[in-house]
Amino acid sequence: MIGTSLQQDSRARSNTERLLALFLGAALCIHGLYYPREWYLFGFVLSAFIMAVHLPIGFHKSRNLYTPIGVTDGLLLGMVLVSFLGILEPVKLTDGFLEALQWGIFWVFYRWGVSISFNERAKSSSMRYLEWLAVAVAVIGWLPWVSKVGGRLSSVFGYSNAAAVFLGAVLLLSPSKKMVKIFLGISLLGTGSRAGVGFFIIVFAGQYVLMVVSQQRILPRHSLKSGRRLGRILRSQYLKGFLGLAMGSIGGIILFIHYPSAWDNLTDWGFSSSSWQERLFYFKDGLKLAWESWGLPQAGGWRAFPTVQSYPYWTADPHSSIIHILLNQGIIGLIGMGIWSGQTLIQERKIWGSQGYLKTHEERKARLRLNSALLYLALHSLVDADFSFGSLGILFWLLYGSRGRWYPKHKLGSMGVFGLSALICLFCGCVFYNPKLLEQEQVWNTQAVQLTKANPDISEKLWLKSLRWDQTQVRTKRELAEHFLRKGDLDSGLNAAQDLLRWKGFDLETYEWAQSVILEAAEENWKKNPQMAMELYHWVEDVPEVIEGRTANLTKQQQKLWPGHTDFLPSQHIRFLAEYARQRQLTQRLP
């Protein structure tokens, strides 16, 4: 009986490790789990698996997967809740559902990491699977038919910096085979990621120093041979480091010859580079957005970047985990993350200061490697879009969950987990099968256009409702502004046009459109509302000055980042309409 029980437990743990590798590998294969449709597919498959595990008549119940409940659980589940709160004041409502799903998935993998933290053999097997996943990612990146973004290794991610972070984190976990280390190291250089390589060097150097210090502490203090033993250790570490440096140099030479673009980007250090300067403006504008929203959670809050830009740039992400949380989960989420980070550092300090927790040098090394990988992932996420790639977020929370020996105190019932998973499975499955379910605003827009002549009041309500779901809809803002101006609501029409220009402030065609429709409205309403018509004429006249003001106050850095600023000038058509509006103000007389 005892032998059978142990055999079943061993098989269960082996299955857990394989499933971890399978799900993480799947996340890597679909662009690192970046696009919304991929998140919904992944959420559907994952929740279906959890449902199968927790079936009331199930074949086995992995309840330990969800125990114990602690501070980290509170953080991740709190992020899910705050993401839902962001739906109350959305920039794009559907992003709130996606954010909640992302944090929920991170929580599941954190719990999965907790489930293997009891067993060193399970953790060792998981690390081995992770090592081979990293090798696969690197191999795919070097394949000749896989595109190199800007001549740099990007592999399954399609983004070189994300590939660099994944490879660097696995390297810090210290793969067992030297050739694997060398291959992953050369691949890391092949990404050409300055922050990825720079943070890796810093964290690796710190890891190396702490490893030597830890080894010195383990040596018997009163042994006469301790000095000699320490000397041998240092020489051994020196030789290993020299060998790694030599192989890395050879890899660098190969990289320089065959991939000059990656090498050029890698050696372009300094905070004066355009990449760093752009990030500084992302961070500055992100803080401005948070200030304007009073630090409240907003679904898709980061999408409002165009409204605060001082020069035109396009970004699919704030490029900072802190700014991302601040804009989407608000100051509540940021404070929660800060408290959790502080508590984690205090706990780690106590563990390293305790004599009874990490007794052997091997335990200290394993703990130090895990902490190094976590620190590397966290540091790089401060200056890039790391956790927008779900696979990197999954890796972080999985490693974090596996770092300690956790003992269950509270349990979530299997029926509760089953019910929650069923809801997520149903939601993700429906959205993946029919994406239009989360695009209700498009349905309302179509209905509004169809009813424009028959029932314009209904059209207005539908457009306003659509914009409450998604403020980024440029075409809908145009149609709403034209609707207000057609029906003679000049104040609302002017405000709607100005709101559109907040989102398209560097698009000359939008200025031309706004001038045309407002000038037409002024002409049509001159006799009905001469005071407001005069205000509209004046607004049209001022448009060239507004456009020129966009470039007048640019700093030298902004001018460098926007080479086309000298060409951003009012067109002949814009000047003609402005002059026409000026003349109309002189020739029209107020009744």
Coordinates of C-alpha atoms in Angstrom, one line a residue:
M1 CA 0.0 0.0 0.0
I2 CA 2.7 2.4 0.9
G3 CA 4.7 1.7 -2.2
T4 CA 1.6 2.1 -4.4
S5 CA 0.8 5.5 -2.7
L6 CA 4.3 6.7 -3.3
Q7 CA 4.3 5.6 -6.9
Q8 CA 1.0 7.5 -7.5
D9 CA 2.4 10.6 -5.8
S10 CA 5.5 10.5 -8.0
R11 CA 3.4 10.1 -11.2
A12 CA 1.2 13.1 -10.2
R13 CA 4.2 15.3 -9.6
S14 CA 5.8 14.2 -12.9
N15 CA 2.5 15.0 -14.7
T16 CA 2.4 18.4 -13.0
E17 CA 5.9 19.2 -14.3
R18 CA 5.1 18.1 -17.8
L19 CA 1.9 20.1 -17.8
L20 CA 3.8 23.2 -16.7
A21 CA 6.2 22.8 -19.5
L22 CA 3.4 22.1 -22.0
F23 CA 1.4 25.2 -21.0
L24 CA 4.5 27.5 -20.9
G25 CA 5.6 26.0 -24.3
A26 CA 2.2 26.8 -25.7
A27 CA 2.3 30.3 -24.4
L28 CA 5.8 30.8 -26.1
C29 CA 4.6 29.4 -29.4
I30 CA 1.8 31.9 -29.8
H31 CA 4.0 35.0 -30.0
G32 CA 4.8 34.8 -26.3
L33 CA 1.1 35.2 -25.5
Y34 CA 0.8 38.8 -26.6
Y35 CA -2.3 39.4 -28.7
P36 CA -5.8 39.4 -27.1
R37 CA -7.2 36.5 -29.2
E38 CA -4.2 34.4 -28.0
W39 CA -5.0 35.3 -24.4
Y40 CA -8.6 34.2 -24.8
L41 CA -7.6 30.9 -26.4
F42 CA -5.0 30.2 -23.7
G43 CA -7.5 31.1 -21.0
F44 CA -10.1 28.7 -22.5
V45 CA -7.7 25.8 -22.7
L46 CA -6.3 26.4 -19.2
S47 CA -9.7 26.8 -17.5
A48 CA -10.9 23.7 -19.3
F49 CA -8.0 21.8 -17.9
I50 CA -8.6 23.1 -14.4
M51 CA -12.3 22.1 -14.7
A52 CA -11.2 18.6 -15.6
V53 CA -9.0 18.4 -12.6
H54 CA -11.7 19.5 -10.2
L55 CA -14.7 17.6 -11.6
P56 CA -17.0 16.6 -8.8
I57 CA -16.7 13.0 -10.0
G58 CA -13.1 13.6 -11.1
F59 CA -10.4 11.0 -11.4
H60 CA -8.0 13.0 -9.2
K61 CA -8.2 16.3 -7.4
S62 CA -5.1 18.5 -7.2
R63 CA -6.3 20.6 -4.3
N64 CA -2.7 21.5 -3.3
L65 CA -2.6 23.5 -6.5
Y66 CA -4.5 26.3 -4.8
T67 CA -3.2 26.3 -1.2
P68 CA -2.2 28.1 0.9
I69 CA -3.8 31.5 0.6
G70 CA -1.3 34.3 1.4
V71 CA -0.2 37.9 0.6
T72 CA 0.7 37.1 -3.0
D73 CA -2.7 35.5 -3.6
G74 CA -4.3 38.7 -2.2
L75 CA -2.2 40.8 -4.5
L76 CA -3.0 38.9 -7.7
L77 CA -6.7 38.4 -6.9
G78 CA -6.8 42.0 -5.9
M79 CA -5.4 43.0 -9.3
V80 CA -8.2 41.0 -10.9
L81 CA -10.8 42.9 -8.9
V82 CA -9.3 46.3 -9.6
S83 CA -9.1 45.5 -13.3
F84 CA -12.9 44.9 -13.2
L85 CA -13.3 48.3 -11.3
G86 CA -11.5 49.9 -14.2
I87 CA -14.5 49.0 -16.4
L88 CA -16.6 51.7 -14.6
E89 CA -14.4 54.5 -16.2
P90 CA -13.0 52.9 -19.3
V91 CA -10.9 54.2 -22.1
K92 CA -11.6 50.9 -23.8
L93 CA -13.9 48.7 -21.8
T94 CA -12.9 45.3 -23.3
D95 CA -9.3 45.9 -22.0
G96 CA -10.7 45.6 -18.5
F97 CA -11.8 42.0 -19.1
L98 CA -8.5 41.2 -20.8
E99 CA -6.5 42.7 -17.8
A100 CA -8.5 40.7 -15.3
L101 CA -8.0 37.5 -17.4
Q102 CA -4.2 38.1 -17.5
W103 CA -3.9 38.6 -13.7
G104 CA -6.1 35.6 -13.2
I105 CA -3.8 33.4 -15.3
F106 CA -0.7 34.8 -13.5
W107 CA -2.4 33.7 -10.2
V108 CA -3.0 30.2 -11.5
F109 CA 0.7 29.7 -12.5
Y110 CA 1.8 31.2 -9.2
R111 CA -0.3 28.5 -7.5
W112 CA 1.2 26.0 -9.8
G113 CA 4.6 27.1 -8.7
V114 CA 3.5 26.7 -5.1
S115 CA 2.4 23.1 -5.8
I116 CA 6.0 22.1 -6.8
S117 CA 7.7 24.1 -4.0
F118 CA 7.2 21.1 -1.6
N119 CA 9.5 18.9 -3.7
E120 CA 13.1 19.6 -4.7
R121 CA 13.0 16.9 -7.4
A122 CA 9.9 18.4 -8.9
K123 CA 11.6 21.8 -9.0
S124 CA 14.7 20.3 -10.6
S125 CA 12.6 18.6 -13.3
S126 CA 10.7 21.9 -14.0
M127 CA 14.0 23.8 -14.3
R128 CA 15.2 21.1 -16.8
Y129 CA 12.1 21.5 -18.9
L130 CA 12.5 25.3 -18.8
E131 CA 16.1 24.9 -19.9
W132 CA 15.1 23.0 -23.0
L133 CA 12.3 25.4 -23.8
A134 CA 14.9 28.2 -23.8
V135 CA 17.1 26.2 -26.1
A136 CA 14.1 25.7 -28.5
V137 CA 13.4 29.4 -28.4
A138 CA 17.0 30.2 -29.3
V139 CA 17.2 27.6 -32.0
I140 CA 14.0 29.0 -33.6
G141 CA 15.5 32.4 -33.5
W142 CA 18.6 31.4 -35.5
L143 CA 16.6 29.6 -38.2
P144 CA 17.2 31.4 -41.5
W145 CA 13.5 31.5 -42.5
V146 CA 12.5 33.1 -39.2
S147 CA 12.4 36.9 -39.6
K148 CA 15.0 38.9 -37.7
V149 CA 13.4 42.2 -36.6
G150 CA 15.9 44.9 -37.5
G151 CA 18.5 42.2 -38.1
R152 CA 18.2 41.1 -34.4
L153 CA 17.2 37.7 -33.0
S154 CA 13.5 37.8 -32.0
S155 CA 12.4 34.2 -32.3
V156 CA 8.8 33.3 -31.3
F157 CA 8.2 36.7 -29.7
G158 CA 8.6 38.9 -32.7
Y159 CA 10.3 41.4 -30.3
S160 CA 14.0 41.2 -29.6
N161 CA 13.9 42.6 -26.1
A162 CA 11.3 40.0 -25.0
A163 CA 13.4 37.2 -26.4
A164 CA 16.5 38.6 -24.6
V165 CA 14.6 38.7 -21.2
F166 CA 13.5 35.1 -21.5
L167 CA 16.9 33.8 -22.4
G168 CA 18.6 35.9 -19.8
A169 CA 16.3 34.7 -17.0
V170 CA 16.9 31.1 -17.9
L171 CA 20.7 31.7 -18.0
L172 CA 20.5 33.1 -14.5
L173 CA 18.9 29.8 -13.4
S174 CA 22.2 28.2 -14.4
P175 CA 21.5 25.4 -16.9
S176 CA 23.2 22.2 -16.1
K177 CA 25.2 21.9 -19.4
K178 CA 28.0 24.3 -20.3
M179 CA 27.3 24.1 -24.0
V180 CA 23.7 25.1 -23.3
K181 CA 24.9 28.1 -21.3
I182 CA 27.2 29.2 -24.1
F183 CA 24.6 28.8 -26.7
L184 CA 22.0 30.7 -24.7
G185 CA 24.6 33.4 -23.9
I186 CA 25.4 33.9 -27.6
S187 CA 21.7 34.0 -28.4
L188 CA 21.2 36.6 -25.8
L189 CA 23.9 38.8 -27.5
G190 CA 22.1 38.0 -30.8
T191 CA 19.0 39.8 -29.6
G192 CA 21.0 43.1 -29.6
S193 CA 19.1 44.1 -26.5
R194 CA 21.1 46.7 -24.5
A195 CA 18.9 46.7 -21.4
G196 CA 18.6 42.9 -21.6
V197 CA 22.3 42.3 -21.8
G198 CA 23.1 45.2 -19.4
F199 CA 20.8 44.1 -16.6
F200 CA 22.0 40.5 -17.1
I201 CA 25.6 41.5 -16.5
I202 CA 24.7 43.5 -13.4
V203 CA 22.5 40.7 -11.9
F204 CA 25.0 38.0 -12.9
A205 CA 27.9 39.9 -11.3
G206 CA 25.9 40.3 -8.1
Q207 CA 24.9 36.6 -8.2
Y208 CA 28.6 35.6 -8.6
V209 CA 29.7 37.7 -5.7
L210 CA 27.0 36.5 -3.4
M211 CA 27.7 32.9 -4.4
V212 CA 31.3 33.2 -3.4
V213 CA 30.4 34.9 -0.1
S214 CA 27.8 32.2 0.6
Q215 CA 30.4 29.5 0.0
Q216 CA 32.8 31.2 2.3
R217 CA 30.2 31.3 5.1
I218 CA 29.5 27.6 4.7
L219 CA 33.2 26.7 5.3
P220 CA 34.1 25.8 8.9
R221 CA 35.3 29.0 10.5
H222 CA 37.7 27.2 12.9
S223 CA 39.3 25.0 10.3
L224 CA 42.9 25.6 9.6
K225 CA 42.3 24.5 6.0
S226 CA 39.5 27.0 5.4
G227 CA 41.8 29.6 3.8
R228 CA 43.2 27.0 1.4
R229 CA 39.8 25.7 0.5
L230 CA 38.5 29.2 -0.1
G231 CA 41.5 29.8 -2.4
R232 CA 40.7 26.7 -4.4
I233 CA 37.1 27.7 -4.7
L234 CA 38.1 31.2 -6.0
R235 CA 40.5 29.7 -8.5
S236 CA 37.9 27.3 -9.7
Q237 CA 35.4 30.1 -10.1
Y238 CA 38.0 32.2 -11.9
L239 CA 38.7 29.5 -14.4
K240 CA 35.0 28.9 -15.1
G241 CA 34.5 32.6 -15.5
F242 CA 37.5 32.9 -17.8
L243 CA 36.2 30.0 -20.0
G244 CA 32.8 31.6 -20.2
L245 CA 34.4 34.9 -21.1
A246 CA 36.4 33.3 -23.8
M247 CA 33.4 31.5 -25.4
G248 CA 31.4 34.6 -25.1
S249 CA 34.1 36.6 -26.9
I250 CA 34.1 34.0 -29.7
G251 CA 30.3 34.3 -29.9
G252 CA 30.6 38.1 -30.0
I253 CA 33.0 37.9 -33.0
I254 CA 30.7 35.6 -34.9
L255 CA 27.8 38.0 -34.1
F256 CA 29.8 41.0 -35.3
I257 CA 30.6 39.3 -38.6
H258 CA 27.2 37.8 -39.4
Y259 CA 24.7 40.0 -37.6
P260 CA 26.1 43.6 -37.6
S261 CA 22.7 45.2 -36.9
A262 CA 22.4 43.4 -33.6
W263 CA 26.0 44.3 -32.7
D264 CA 25.5 47.9 -33.7
N265 CA 22.4 48.2 -31.5
L266 CA 24.1 46.4 -28.6
T267 CA 27.1 48.7 -28.6
D268 CA 25.0 51.9 -28.9
W269 CA 25.0 52.6 -25.2
G270 CA 24.2 55.9 -23.5
F271 CA 21.0 57.6 -22.3
S272 CA 21.2 60.0 -25.3
S273 CA 20.1 57.2 -27.7
S274 CA 16.6 57.6 -29.2
S275 CA 15.3 54.5 -27.6
W276 CA 16.0 55.7 -24.0
Q277 CA 14.7 59.2 -24.8
E278 CA 11.5 57.8 -26.2
R279 CA 11.0 55.8 -23.0
L280 CA 11.5 58.8 -20.9
F281 CA 8.7 60.6 -22.8
Y282 CA 6.5 57.4 -22.4
F283 CA 7.0 57.6 -18.6
K284 CA 6.4 61.3 -18.4
D285 CA 3.2 61.1 -20.5
G286 CA 2.1 58.1 -18.5
L287 CA 2.4 60.0 -15.2
K288 CA 0.5 62.9 -16.8
L289 CA -2.3 60.5 -17.9
A290 CA -2.5 59.1 -14.3
W291 CA -2.7 62.6 -12.9
E292 CA -5.6 63.6 -15.3
S293 CA -7.5 60.4 -14.3
W294 CA -6.9 61.1 -10.5
G295 CA -5.1 57.8 -10.3
L296 CA -8.3 55.8 -10.6
P297 CA -8.4 52.4 -12.4
Q298 CA -9.2 52.7 -16.1
A299 CA -9.7 49.8 -18.4
G300 CA -7.3 50.4 -21.3
G301 CA -6.0 53.5 -19.6
W302 CA -2.7 53.4 -21.5
R303 CA -4.5 53.8 -24.8
A304 CA -5.0 57.5 -24.0
F305 CA -1.4 58.3 -24.8
P306 CA -2.3 60.3 -28.0
T307 CA -4.2 62.9 -25.8
V308 CA -1.1 64.0 -23.9
Q309 CA 1.7 63.7 -26.5
S310 CA 4.0 66.6 -27.1
Y311 CA 5.3 65.1 -30.3
P312 CA 3.8 62.2 -32.4
Y313 CA 4.8 58.7 -31.4
W314 CA 3.1 55.4 -31.6
T315 CA 3.5 52.8 -28.9
A316 CA 1.6 49.6 -28.2
D317 CA 2.6 49.6 -24.5
P318 CA 3.8 52.1 -21.9
H319 CA 7.1 50.1 -21.8
S320 CA 7.1 50.0 -18.0
S321 CA 5.3 47.7 -15.6
I322 CA 4.9 50.5 -13.1
I323 CA 3.3 52.9 -15.6
H324 CA 1.2 50.0 -17.0
I325 CA -0.2 49.2 -13.6
L326 CA -0.7 52.9 -12.7
L327 CA -2.7 53.6 -15.8
N328 CA -4.8 50.4 -15.8
Q329 CA -5.2 49.4 -12.1
G330 CA -4.6 53.0 -10.8
I331 CA -2.9 54.1 -7.6
I332 CA -4.6 51.3 -5.7
G333 CA -2.9 48.7 -7.8
L334 CA 0.5 50.5 -7.6
I335 CA 0.3 50.8 -3.8
G336 CA -0.6 47.1 -3.6
M337 CA 2.3 46.2 -5.7
G338 CA 4.6 48.4 -3.6
I339 CA 3.4 46.9 -0.3
W340 CA 3.9 43.4 -1.7
S341 CA 7.4 44.2 -3.0
G342 CA 8.4 45.6 0.4
Q343 CA 7.0 42.6 2.2
T344 CA 8.8 40.2 -0.2
L345 CA 12.2 42.0 0.4
I346 CA 11.8 41.9 4.2
Q347 CA 10.8 38.2 4.1
E348 CA 13.9 37.4 1.9
R349 CA 16.2 39.3 4.2
K350 CA 14.9 37.3 7.2
I351 CA 15.4 34.0 5.3
W352 CA 19.0 34.8 4.4
G353 CA 19.7 36.0 8.0
S354 CA 18.2 32.8 9.4
Q355 CA 20.6 30.0 10.3
G356 CA 17.9 27.3 10.1
Y357 CA 16.3 27.8 6.7
L358 CA 19.1 27.5 4.1
K359 CA 21.4 25.0 5.8
T360 CA 23.5 23.8 2.8
H361 CA 25.4 25.6 0.1
E362 CA 23.3 23.9 -2.6
E363 CA 20.1 25.3 -1.0
R364 CA 21.6 28.7 -1.0
K365 CA 22.7 28.5 -4.6
A366 CA 19.3 27.3 -5.7
R367 CA 17.6 30.1 -3.8
L368 CA 20.1 32.7 -5.1
R369 CA 19.6 31.6 -8.8
L370 CA 15.8 31.9 -8.4
N371 CA 16.0 35.3 -6.8
S372 CA 18.5 36.4 -9.6
A373 CA 16.1 35.4 -12.3
L374 CA 13.2 37.1 -10.6
L375 CA 15.2 40.3 -10.0
Y376 CA 16.3 40.3 -13.6
L377 CA 12.7 40.0 -14.9
A378 CA 11.5 42.6 -12.5
L379 CA 14.2 45.1 -13.3
H380 CA 13.8 44.8 -17.1
S381 CA 10.1 45.1 -16.8
L382 CA 10.6 48.6 -15.4
V383 CA 11.9 49.9 -18.8
D384 CA 10.2 47.6 -21.3
A385 CA 6.9 45.8 -22.3
D386 CA 7.9 42.5 -20.7
F387 CA 4.7 41.4 -18.9
S388 CA 2.5 42.3 -21.9
F389 CA 4.0 39.1 -23.2
G390 CA 2.1 36.6 -21.0
S391 CA 4.8 34.0 -21.2
L392 CA 7.2 36.3 -19.3
G393 CA 4.6 37.1 -16.7
I394 CA 3.9 33.4 -16.3
L395 CA 7.6 32.6 -15.9
F396 CA 7.9 35.3 -13.2
W397 CA 5.0 34.2 -11.1
L398 CA 5.8 30.5 -11.6
L399 CA 9.3 31.0 -10.4
Y400 CA 8.1 33.2 -7.5
G401 CA 5.7 30.5 -6.4
S402 CA 8.3 27.8 -6.4
R403 CA 10.9 29.6 -4.3
G404 CA 9.8 28.6 -0.8
R405 CA 8.5 25.7 1.1
W406 CA 4.8 26.5 1.6
Y407 CA 2.5 24.7 4.0
P408 CA -1.3 24.8 3.5
K409 CA -3.4 26.7 6.0
H410 CA -6.5 27.6 4.1
K411 CA -8.1 25.8 1.1
L412 CA -10.3 26.8 -1.7
G413 CA -13.0 24.2 -2.3
S414 CA -12.9 22.1 -5.5
M415 CA -16.5 22.9 -6.3
G416 CA -15.7 26.7 -6.1
V417 CA -12.7 26.3 -8.3
F418 CA -14.7 24.2 -10.7
G419 CA -17.5 26.8 -10.9
L420 CA -15.1 29.7 -11.4
S421 CA -13.2 27.8 -14.1
A422 CA -16.4 27.0 -15.9
L423 CA -17.4 30.7 -16.1
I424 CA -13.9 31.6 -17.4
C425 CA -14.0 28.7 -19.9
L426 CA -17.4 29.7 -21.2
F427 CA -16.4 33.4 -21.5
C428 CA -13.1 32.8 -23.2
G429 CA -14.6 30.1 -25.5
C430 CA -17.4 32.4 -26.6
V431 CA -15.0 35.3 -27.2
F432 CA -12.5 33.2 -29.1
Y433 CA -15.2 31.7 -31.3
N434 CA -17.0 35.0 -31.9
P435 CA -14.8 38.0 -31.2
K436 CA -17.7 40.4 -32.1
L437 CA -19.1 39.6 -28.7
L438 CA -16.6 42.1 -27.2
E439 CA -17.1 44.5 -30.1
Q440 CA -20.6 45.6 -29.3
E441 CA -19.6 49.2 -30.0
Q442 CA -19.3 48.3 -33.7
V443 CA -22.8 47.0 -33.7
W444 CA -24.1 50.2 -32.2
N445 CA -22.1 52.3 -34.7
T446 CA -23.7 50.4 -37.6
Q447 CA -27.1 50.8 -36.2
A448 CA -26.5 54.6 -35.6
V449 CA -25.4 55.1 -39.2
Q450 CA -28.5 53.3 -40.5
L451 CA -30.8 55.4 -38.4
T452 CA -29.2 58.8 -39.1
K453 CA -32.0 60.0 -41.3
A454 CA -34.9 58.1 -39.9
N455 CA -34.2 58.7 -36.2
P456 CA -31.2 61.0 -35.5
D457 CA -31.9 61.1 -31.8
I458 CA -31.5 57.3 -31.5
S459 CA -28.3 57.5 -33.5
E460 CA -26.9 60.1 -31.1
K461 CA -27.6 57.9 -28.1
L462 CA -26.0 54.9 -29.9
W463 CA -22.8 56.8 -30.8
L464 CA -22.5 58.2 -27.2
K465 CA -23.0 54.7 -25.8
S466 CA -20.4 53.3 -28.2
L467 CA -17.8 55.9 -27.2
R468 CA -18.4 55.1 -23.5
W469 CA -17.2 51.6 -24.4
D470 CA -14.3 52.7 -26.5
Q471 CA -13.0 56.3 -26.6
T472 CA -10.3 55.5 -29.2
Q473 CA -12.8 55.3 -32.1
V474 CA -11.8 58.2 -34.4
R475 CA -14.5 57.5 -37.1
T476 CA -17.3 57.5 -34.5
K477 CA -16.1 60.8 -33.0
R478 CA -16.2 62.3 -36.5
E479 CA -19.8 61.1 -37.1
L480 CA -21.0 62.3 -33.8
A481 CA -19.4 65.8 -34.3
E482 CA -21.0 66.0 -37.8
H483 CA -24.4 64.9 -36.3
F484 CA -24.3 67.7 -33.6
L485 CA -23.4 70.3 -36.2
R486 CA -26.1 69.2 -38.6
K487 CA -28.9 69.4 -36.0
G488 CA -27.7 72.9 -34.9
D489 CA -26.2 71.9 -31.6
L490 CA -23.1 74.0 -32.3
D491 CA -21.6 73.9 -28.8
S492 CA -21.6 70.1 -28.7
G493 CA -20.4 69.9 -32.2
L494 CA -17.4 72.1 -31.6
N495 CA -16.6 70.2 -28.4
A496 CA -16.8 66.9 -30.2
A497 CA -14.5 68.1 -33.0
Q498 CA -12.0 69.4 -30.4
D499 CA -12.1 66.1 -28.5
L500 CA -11.2 64.3 -31.8
L501 CA -8.3 66.7 -32.3
R502 CA -7.0 65.7 -28.8
W503 CA -6.7 62.1 -30.2
K504 CA -5.4 63.2 -33.7
G505 CA -3.5 66.3 -32.8
F506 CA -0.7 65.6 -35.3
D507 CA -2.9 64.7 -38.3
L508 CA -3.3 67.5 -40.8
E509 CA -6.2 65.8 -42.6
T510 CA -8.2 65.8 -39.3
Y511 CA -7.6 69.6 -39.0
E512 CA -8.8 70.1 -42.5
W513 CA -11.9 68.0 -41.9
A514 CA -12.7 69.9 -38.6
Q515 CA -12.2 73.3 -40.4
S516 CA -14.5 72.3 -43.2
V517 CA -17.5 70.9 -41.1
I518 CA -17.3 73.8 -38.6
L519 CA -17.1 76.4 -41.3
E520 CA -20.1 74.9 -43.0
A521 CA -22.0 74.9 -39.8
A522 CA -21.2 78.5 -39.2
E523 CA -22.5 79.4 -42.7
E524 CA -25.7 77.5 -42.2
N525 CA -26.4 78.9 -38.7
W526 CA -25.4 82.5 -39.2
K527 CA -28.9 83.9 -39.2
K528 CA -30.2 81.5 -36.5
N529 CA -27.3 82.0 -34.0
P530 CA -24.9 84.8 -35.2
Q531 CA -23.0 84.9 -31.9
M532 CA -22.1 81.2 -32.0
A533 CA -21.4 81.4 -35.7
M534 CA -18.9 84.2 -35.1
E535 CA -17.2 82.0 -32.5
L536 CA -17.0 79.1 -35.1
Y537 CA -15.5 81.5 -37.7
H538 CA -12.9 82.6 -35.1
W539 CA -12.0 78.9 -34.3
V540 CA -11.5 78.1 -38.0
E541 CA -9.2 81.2 -38.3
D542 CA -7.0 80.1 -35.4
V543 CA -6.3 76.6 -36.7
P544 CA -3.0 77.4 -38.6
E545 CA -1.7 79.1 -35.4
V546 CA -2.7 76.0 -33.4
I547 CA -0.8 73.7 -35.8
E548 CA 2.3 76.0 -35.7
G549 CA 2.1 76.0 -31.9
R550 CA 2.5 72.3 -31.9
T551 CA 6.1 72.6 -33.1
A552 CA 7.0 76.0 -31.7
N553 CA 7.7 74.7 -28.1
L554 CA 9.5 71.5 -29.0
T555 CA 12.7 70.8 -27.1
K556 CA 15.9 69.8 -29.0
Q557 CA 15.3 66.2 -27.8
Q558 CA 11.8 66.2 -29.2
Q559 CA 13.0 67.7 -32.5
K560 CA 15.6 64.9 -32.7
L561 CA 13.0 62.2 -32.1
W562 CA 10.6 63.7 -34.6
P563 CA 12.6 64.4 -37.8
G564 CA 9.5 65.4 -39.7
H565 CA 8.7 68.4 -37.4
T566 CA 9.9 70.8 -40.0
D567 CA 7.2 69.6 -42.4
F568 CA 4.4 69.8 -40.0
L569 CA 2.9 73.0 -41.3
P570 CA -0.6 74.2 -42.2
S571 CA -1.5 73.1 -45.7
Q572 CA -2.6 75.6 -48.4
H573 CA -6.2 74.3 -47.9
I574 CA -6.0 75.0 -44.2
R575 CA -4.7 78.5 -44.7
F576 CA -7.3 79.2 -47.4
L577 CA -10.2 78.1 -45.0
A578 CA -8.7 80.2 -42.2
E579 CA -8.4 83.3 -44.4
Y580 CA -12.0 82.7 -45.7
A581 CA -13.2 82.6 -42.1
R582 CA -11.4 85.8 -41.3
Q583 CA -13.0 87.6 -44.2
R584 CA -16.4 86.3 -43.2
Q585 CA -16.0 87.9 -39.8
L586 CA -15.2 91.2 -41.4
T587 CA -18.0 91.2 -43.9
Q588 CA -20.8 89.7 -41.8
R589 CA -22.6 92.1 -39.6
L590 CA -24.2 91.1 -36.4
P591 CA -28.0 91.7 -36.5

